[in-house]
């Protein structure tokens, strides 16, 4: 079965700093979803990548899917306290299921 | 749109009691998912339905767990009898038919279950 590993598991950064979260799959990715979860709340969809080499941006968050399609990275530029939360990657398949990664807990301090 | 609605938001019960979690998916969505989130195991898919039919229940932990979807606008996840190790946040999510391979799932706020 497919497994997704995220790194780092947790991250504490100062406001204004850039950061990167990685998601590595044990199998080829056929669609990679990034979600954000605020503490005590549900998951919010950020973006989805389908093709190797694809890159998408939403505000100050950029996600890339590498050419070999087994890894994705999420980059936040000039982090703000509002970026704090848990970031999860999810792998799509030919069914409706998503398999989620282990999550990265991000804290941003002023 | 109201989004995915879950109830209750919090549930505290004693070991051995029956627990029923409820979910109302977004109108028009034809797939519904039940997840469990814990610190140790992360976010796990328990079961999902497509057009009210259970498609994959391989994530259901054991016979104490059961899920139903009697119609397109309602689903329940039942635990009977409950055990302390069932304590977790349970999420319901729904999605519409896939377009061009995209399957964005919309999550509810979750039900935080504590079994004493």
Short mmCIF file of C-alpha atoms in Angstrom, two decimals:
data_model
loop_
_atom_site.label_atom_id
_atom_site.label_comp_id
_atom_site.label_asym_id
_atom_site.label_seq_id
_atom_site.Cartn_x
_atom_site.Cartn_y
_atom_site.Cartn_z
CA UNK A 1 0.00 0.00 0.00
CA UNK A 2 1.09 3.55 -0.61
CA UNK A 3 2.67 5.55 2.19
CA UNK A 4 3.41 9.24 2.41
CA UNK A 5 6.11 10.58 4.67
CA UNK A 6 6.38 14.26 5.48
CA UNK A 7 9.38 16.13 6.75
CA UNK A 8 9.98 17.79 9.00
CA UNK A 9 7.42 16.55 11.51
CA UNK A 10 7.39 19.93 13.17
CA UNK A 11 8.77 23.33 12.40
CA UNK A 12 9.12 26.48 14.46
CA UNK A 13 10.08 29.60 12.52
CA UNK A 14 10.25 33.29 13.15
CA UNK A 15 7.77 35.49 11.31
CA UNK A 16 9.13 36.59 7.97
CA UNK A 17 11.26 33.52 7.39
CA UNK A 18 10.84 31.15 4.45
CA UNK A 19 10.26 27.46 4.96
CA UNK A 20 9.80 24.23 3.02
CA UNK A 21 7.81 21.10 3.82
CA UNK A 22 8.43 17.89 1.90
CA UNK A 23 6.15 14.98 1.09
CA UNK A 24 7.68 11.74 -0.19
CA UNK A 25 5.65 8.87 -1.54
CA UNK A 26 6.55 5.17 -1.60
CA UNK A 27 4.90 4.95 -5.02
CA UNK A 28 4.39 7.15 -8.07
CA UNK A 29 1.97 9.95 -7.34
CA UNK A 30 -1.15 10.35 -9.45
CA UNK A 31 -2.35 13.60 -8.05
CA UNK A 32 -1.00 15.22 -4.90
CA UNK A 33 -3.20 17.31 -2.62
CA UNK A 34 -2.05 19.79 0.00
CA UNK A 35 -4.31 20.61 2.93
CA UNK A 36 -3.94 22.86 5.94
CA UNK A 37 -5.50 22.16 9.32
CA UNK A 38 -5.84 24.80 11.97
CA UNK A 39 -5.67 23.50 15.50
CA UNK A 40 -9.01 22.02 16.52
CA UNK A 41 -10.57 22.42 13.09
CA UNK A 42 -11.09 20.48 9.88
CA UNK A 43 -8.83 20.37 6.85
CA UNK A 44 -8.84 23.16 4.29
CA UNK A 45 -7.84 22.41 0.70
CA UNK A 46 -4.85 24.43 -0.53
CA UNK A 47 -3.98 23.08 -3.97
CA UNK A 48 -3.62 19.99 -6.11
CA UNK A 49 -0.82 18.94 -8.46
CA UNK A 50 -1.17 16.37 -11.20
CA UNK A 51 1.73 16.52 -13.60
CA UNK A 52 5.42 16.00 -12.95
CA UNK A 53 7.15 19.36 -12.82
CA UNK A 54 3.90 21.18 -12.11
CA UNK A 55 4.04 24.18 -9.78
CA UNK A 56 1.14 26.11 -8.27
CA UNK A 57 0.96 29.13 -6.03
CA UNK A 58 -1.68 30.52 -3.70
CA UNK A 59 -0.79 33.79 -2.03
CA UNK A 60 2.60 33.12 -0.42
CA UNK A 61 2.41 29.34 -0.65
CA UNK A 62 3.96 27.47 -3.59
CA UNK A 63 3.80 23.73 -4.19
CA UNK A 64 5.78 21.65 -6.67
CA UNK A 65 5.56 18.07 -7.88
CA UNK A 66 8.92 16.66 -8.94
CA UNK A 67 9.59 15.13 -12.35
CA UNK A 68 9.74 11.59 -11.06
CA UNK A 69 6.39 12.20 -9.37
CA UNK A 70 7.27 10.69 -6.06
CA UNK A 71 7.86 13.86 -4.09
CA UNK A 72 6.22 17.20 -3.56
CA UNK A 73 7.37 20.28 -1.69
CA UNK A 74 5.40 23.13 -0.15
CA UNK A 75 7.22 26.42 0.22
CA UNK A 76 6.00 29.37 2.27
CA UNK A 77 7.60 32.73 1.63
CA UNK A 78 7.78 35.36 4.37
CA UNK A 79 5.83 33.29 6.89
CA UNK A 80 3.16 34.91 9.07
CA UNK A 81 1.40 33.76 12.25
CA UNK A 82 -1.65 33.00 10.08
CA UNK A 83 0.35 30.25 8.38
CA UNK A 84 0.53 28.28 11.61
CA UNK A 85 -1.18 24.91 11.63
CA UNK A 86 -0.73 21.36 10.42
CA UNK A 87 0.05 20.78 6.76
CA UNK A 88 -0.91 17.45 5.25
CA UNK A 89 -0.24 16.02 1.83
CA UNK A 90 -2.65 13.51 0.30
CA UNK A 91 -2.09 11.10 -2.55
CA UNK A 92 -4.83 10.50 -5.08
CA UNK A 93 -5.43 7.32 -7.02
CA UNK A 94 -7.78 5.91 -9.63
CA UNK A 95 -10.44 5.70 -6.94
CA UNK A 96 -11.93 8.46 -4.80
CA UNK A 97 -9.62 7.64 -1.90
CA UNK A 98 -6.89 9.91 -0.62
CA UNK A 99 -4.02 8.57 1.47
CA UNK A 100 -2.67 11.24 3.81
CA UNK A 101 0.83 11.87 5.02
CA UNK A 102 1.98 12.07 8.60
CA UNK A 103 1.57 15.85 8.75
CA UNK A 104 3.91 18.75 9.53
CA UNK A 105 3.11 20.98 12.48
CA UNK A 106 4.13 24.59 11.81
CA UNK A 107 4.46 27.29 14.43
CA UNK A 108 5.31 30.88 13.52
CA UNK A 109 6.33 33.23 16.28
CA UNK A 110 6.52 37.02 16.06
CA UNK B 1 -23.27 26.66 1.28
CA UNK B 2 -23.16 25.34 4.81
CA UNK B 3 -20.29 22.96 4.15
CA UNK B 4 -20.04 19.50 5.68
CA UNK B 5 -21.92 19.39 8.97
CA UNK B 6 -20.95 17.05 11.79
CA UNK B 7 -22.60 16.44 15.14
CA UNK B 8 -21.90 16.41 17.94
CA UNK B 9 -18.73 18.52 17.97
CA UNK B 10 -17.65 16.99 21.26
CA UNK B 11 -18.63 13.72 22.88
CA UNK B 12 -17.53 12.37 26.23
CA UNK B 13 -18.71 8.91 27.14
CA UNK B 14 -17.83 6.00 29.35
CA UNK B 15 -16.28 2.78 28.17
CA UNK B 16 -18.87 0.31 26.96
CA UNK B 17 -21.38 2.91 25.85
CA UNK B 18 -22.66 3.25 22.29
CA UNK B 19 -21.53 6.32 20.37
CA UNK B 20 -23.15 7.64 17.20
CA UNK B 21 -21.50 10.31 15.08
CA UNK B 22 -23.46 12.08 12.39
CA UNK B 23 -22.57 13.75 9.11
CA UNK B 24 -24.42 15.77 6.52
CA UNK B 25 -22.38 16.09 3.31
CA UNK B 26 -22.48 19.03 0.94
CA UNK B 27 -25.54 18.91 -1.28
CA UNK B 28 -24.71 17.40 -4.67
CA UNK B 29 -21.63 15.54 -3.51
CA UNK B 30 -21.76 11.83 -4.24
CA UNK B 31 -18.83 10.56 -2.18
CA UNK B 32 -18.58 10.58 1.60
CA UNK B 33 -15.57 9.68 3.73
CA UNK B 34 -15.09 8.96 7.43
CA UNK B 35 -11.62 9.57 8.89
CA UNK B 36 -10.09 9.22 12.33
CA UNK B 37 -7.21 11.42 13.50
CA UNK B 38 -4.91 10.68 16.42
CA UNK B 39 -1.48 11.90 17.39
CA UNK B 40 -0.03 8.43 17.06
CA UNK B 41 -1.55 7.34 13.75
CA UNK B 42 -2.33 10.60 12.00
CA UNK B 43 -5.32 10.82 9.65
CA UNK B 44 -6.72 7.41 8.73
CA UNK B 45 -9.51 6.64 6.29
CA UNK B 46 -12.08 4.39 7.93
CA UNK B 47 -14.67 3.95 5.19
CA UNK B 48 -16.01 5.72 2.15
CA UNK B 49 -19.30 5.68 0.28
CA UNK B 50 -20.09 6.45 -3.32
CA UNK B 51 -23.73 7.14 -4.20
CA UNK B 52 -24.69 5.90 -0.72
CA UNK B 53 -22.98 2.53 -1.25
CA UNK B 54 -19.97 1.52 0.90
CA UNK B 55 -17.01 1.11 -1.44
CA UNK B 56 -14.05 0.52 0.84
CA UNK B 57 -14.31 -0.28 4.54
CA UNK B 58 -10.85 -1.76 4.90
CA UNK B 59 -9.91 0.95 7.37
CA UNK B 60 -12.66 0.12 9.86
CA UNK B 61 -10.76 -1.07 12.93
CA UNK B 62 -13.01 -3.88 14.03
CA UNK B 63 -16.57 -5.08 14.30
CA UNK B 64 -17.33 -2.52 16.98
CA UNK B 65 -17.36 0.10 14.24
CA UNK B 66 -20.15 0.39 11.70
CA UNK B 67 -21.19 3.07 9.22
CA UNK B 68 -24.36 3.69 7.27
CA UNK B 69 -25.52 6.08 4.61
CA UNK B 70 -29.29 5.71 4.28
CA UNK B 71 -29.58 8.60 1.83
CA UNK B 72 -27.48 11.16 -0.01
CA UNK B 73 -27.72 13.72 2.77
CA UNK B 74 -26.93 11.74 5.90
CA UNK B 75 -24.40 9.28 7.27
CA UNK B 76 -23.63 7.81 10.68
CA UNK B 77 -20.58 6.20 12.24
CA UNK B 78 -21.39 4.04 15.23
CA UNK B 79 -19.09 2.56 17.83
CA UNK B 80 -20.55 -0.14 20.06
CA UNK B 81 -19.19 -0.77 22.62
CA UNK B 82 -16.78 2.13 22.86
CA UNK B 83 -13.29 1.76 24.36
CA UNK B 84 -10.76 4.34 25.61
CA UNK B 85 -8.51 3.65 22.59
CA UNK B 86 -11.32 4.95 20.35
CA UNK B 87 -10.68 8.45 21.66
CA UNK B 88 -9.81 10.59 18.65
CA UNK B 89 -11.14 13.28 16.36
CA UNK B 90 -13.46 11.83 13.72
CA UNK B 91 -13.83 13.73 10.46
CA UNK B 92 -16.39 13.42 7.74
CA UNK B 93 -15.58 14.66 4.23
CA UNK B 94 -17.46 14.75 0.96
CA UNK B 95 -16.56 15.25 -2.69
CA UNK B 96 -18.31 15.72 -5.99
CA UNK B 97 -17.76 13.55 -9.08
CA UNK B 98 -14.19 13.86 -10.30
CA UNK B 99 -13.45 16.24 -13.14
CA UNK B 100 -10.19 15.76 -15.05
CA UNK B 101 -8.90 13.56 -12.26
CA UNK B 102 -9.38 16.15 -9.52
CA UNK B 103 -10.98 14.85 -6.33
CA UNK B 104 -10.97 17.66 -3.79
CA UNK B 105 -12.50 16.58 -0.52
CA UNK B 106 -14.31 19.02 1.74
CA UNK B 107 -13.93 18.31 5.43
CA UNK B 108 -16.30 18.90 8.30
CA UNK B 109 -15.14 20.44 11.60
CA UNK B 110 -14.79 17.02 13.23
CA UNK B 111 -16.16 15.34 16.33
CA UNK B 112 -13.79 15.08 19.26
CA UNK B 113 -14.56 11.80 21.04
CA UNK B 114 -13.30 11.02 24.51
CA UNK B 115 -13.99 7.61 25.97
CA UNK B 116 -13.31 7.39 29.70
#
